[in-house]
Amino acid sequence: EVQLVQSGGGLVQPGGSLRLSCSASGFTFINYAIHWVRQAPGKGLEYVSTISSNGDATYYADSVKGRFGISRDNSKNTLYLQMSSLRAEDTAVYYCVRERLAAAAGIFDYWGQGTLVTVSS
Amino acid sequence: IGMTQSPATLSVSPGERATLSCRASQSINNNLAWHQQKPGQAPRLLIYGASTRATDIPARFSGSGSGTEFTLTISSLQSEDFAVYYCHQYNNWPYTFGQGTKLEIK
């Protein structure tokens, strides 16, 4: 069974930092690109970041570029999102999402359970 | 690419048919997915490639369309189908989502 188990959310002050983790099981982690998607309270879904299967390529939405860093440790089957210079508008539930193996990139086929990040003083 | 879903809320009785729409601001070929989200839960992939059902998705869910106009149809609504549905384009980076359609019980 494919599982993405997230940890690391919480309350942080504006300007602070936080690291999210996403532990994968039930599939060969090294073969898959993984993404982060977030959802502000009561709002829709927003794409955040992508990392390729081997970690060589990373992509960021403009809203987080220069402040967030995505990485992975394939030996531990774990994905990370390092968030810094956090703002109130970064408050959201963050989901790690697996990309389906397919001819077309970007199909999100399994979602983690989500972790809430609250940026507030 | 902007994604626009309609209607924002759809009220349908159990057993009836529901039709949800999604429009892209430019052609995305058939690179469109639909996700279902229930309250307090993570989204779940229903449809990709505009019309291919994901693993374990019941046949009452069907998708159609290409280019800029897409439709998700639920043929006979079950109680567990009342949720929010998001369309998602992956033809162009950055990937974008529609604002969602809330399907509620009439």
mmCIF file of N, CA, C and O in Angstrom, chain A residues 30 32-34 50-60 70-74:
data_model
loop_
_atom_site.group_PDB
_atom_site.id
_atom_site.type_symbol
_atom_site.label_atom_id
_atom_site.label_comp_id
_atom_site.label_asym_id
_atom_site.label_seq_id
_atom_site.Cartn_x
_atom_site.Cartn_y
_atom_site.Cartn_z
ATOM 1 N N ILE A 30 12.720 6.025 -5.030
ATOM 2 C CA ILE A 30 13.730 6.631 -5.890
ATOM 3 C C ILE A 30 13.244 6.782 -7.329
ATOM 4 O O ILE A 30 13.820 7.539 -8.115
ATOM 5 N N TYR A 32 10.314 8.019 -8.289
ATOM 6 C CA TYR A 32 9.205 8.950 -8.421
ATOM 7 C C TYR A 32 9.576 10.394 -8.110
ATOM 8 O O TYR A 32 10.236 10.675 -7.104
ATOM 9 N N ALA A 33 9.108 11.310 -8.962
ATOM 10 C CA ALA A 33 9.120 12.722 -8.609
ATOM 11 C C ALA A 33 8.052 12.961 -7.533
ATOM 12 O O ALA A 33 7.030 12.266 -7.489
ATOM 13 N N ILE A 34 8.306 13.931 -6.671
ATOM 14 C CA ILE A 34 7.389 14.239 -5.576
ATOM 15 C C ILE A 34 7.169 15.747 -5.541
ATOM 16 O O ILE A 34 8.072 16.533 -5.870
ATOM 17 N N THR A 50 8.410 21.032 -6.645
ATOM 18 C CA THR A 50 8.634 19.697 -7.210
ATOM 19 C C THR A 50 10.100 19.335 -7.078
ATOM 20 O O THR A 50 10.984 20.192 -7.212
ATOM 21 N N ILE A 51 10.367 18.053 -6.865
ATOM 22 C CA ILE A 51 11.721 17.529 -6.944
ATOM 23 C C ILE A 51 11.699 16.268 -7.806
ATOM 24 O O ILE A 51 10.793 15.443 -7.675
ATOM 25 N N SER A 52 12.667 16.166 -8.677
ATOM 26 C CA SER A 52 12.753 15.008 -9.558
ATOM 27 C C SER A 52 13.123 13.755 -8.764
ATOM 28 O O SER A 52 13.506 13.819 -7.594
ATOM 29 N N SER A 53 13.014 12.625 -9.431
ATOM 30 C CA SER A 53 13.220 11.351 -8.739
ATOM 31 C C SER A 53 14.614 11.228 -8.124
ATOM 32 O O SER A 53 14.765 10.708 -7.010
ATOM 33 N N ASN A 54 15.625 11.714 -8.825
ATOM 34 C CA ASN A 54 16.990 11.601 -8.285
ATOM 35 C C ASN A 54 17.429 12.865 -7.542
ATOM 36 O O ASN A 54 18.558 12.934 -7.052
ATOM 37 N N GLY A 55 16.556 13.848 -7.470
ATOM 38 C CA GLY A 55 16.852 15.065 -6.723
ATOM 39 C C GLY A 55 17.627 16.110 -7.495
ATOM 40 O O GLY A 55 17.924 17.175 -6.947
ATOM 41 N N ASP A 56 17.939 15.833 -8.762
ATOM 42 C CA ASP A 56 18.770 16.768 -9.527
ATOM 43 C C ASP A 56 18.020 18.024 -9.961
ATOM 44 O O ASP A 56 18.642 19.064 -10.198
ATOM 45 N N ALA A 57 16.734 17.920 -10.102
ATOM 46 C CA ALA A 57 15.946 19.054 -10.581
ATOM 47 C C ALA A 57 14.897 19.444 -9.547
ATOM 48 O O ALA A 57 14.223 18.581 -8.980
ATOM 49 N N THR A 58 14.799 20.738 -9.313
ATOM 50 C CA THR A 58 13.801 21.262 -8.382
ATOM 51 C C THR A 58 13.102 22.456 -9.009
ATOM 52 O O THR A 58 13.684 23.177 -9.834
ATOM 53 N N TYR A 59 11.857 22.650 -8.625
ATOM 54 C CA TYR A 59 11.042 23.728 -9.166
ATOM 55 C C TYR A 59 10.230 24.336 -8.033
ATOM 56 O O TYR A 59 9.818 23.624 -7.109
ATOM 57 N N TYR A 60 9.971 25.647 -8.163
ATOM 58 C CA TYR A 60 9.243 26.354 -7.112
ATOM 59 C C TYR A 60 8.227 27.326 -7.711
ATOM 60 O O TYR A 60 8.512 27.996 -8.710
ATOM 61 N N ILE A 70 13.235 22.416 -1.379
ATOM 62 C CA ILE A 70 12.781 21.023 -1.410
ATOM 63 C C ILE A 70 13.996 20.126 -1.562
ATOM 64 O O ILE A 70 14.951 20.452 -2.284
ATOM 65 N N SER A 71 13.987 19.007 -0.856
ATOM 66 C CA SER A 71 15.082 18.040 -0.953
ATOM 67 C C SER A 71 14.544 16.657 -0.638
ATOM 68 O O SER A 71 13.412 16.508 -0.166
ATOM 69 N N ARG A 72 15.379 15.658 -0.893
ATOM 70 C CA ARG A 72 14.975 14.282 -0.598
ATOM 71 C C ARG A 72 16.195 13.469 -0.219
ATOM 72 O O ARG A 72 17.322 13.755 -0.653
ATOM 73 N N ASP A 73 15.955 12.463 0.605
ATOM 74 C CA ASP A 73 16.989 11.506 0.963
ATOM 75 C C ASP A 73 16.471 10.136 0.523
ATOM 76 O O ASP A 73 15.648 9.524 1.215
ATOM 77 N N ASN A 74 16.918 9.687 -0.602
ATOM 78 C CA ASN A 74 16.403 8.435 -1.158
ATOM 79 C C ASN A 74 16.826 7.219 -0.335
ATOM 80 O O ASN A 74 16.184 6.176 -0.425
#
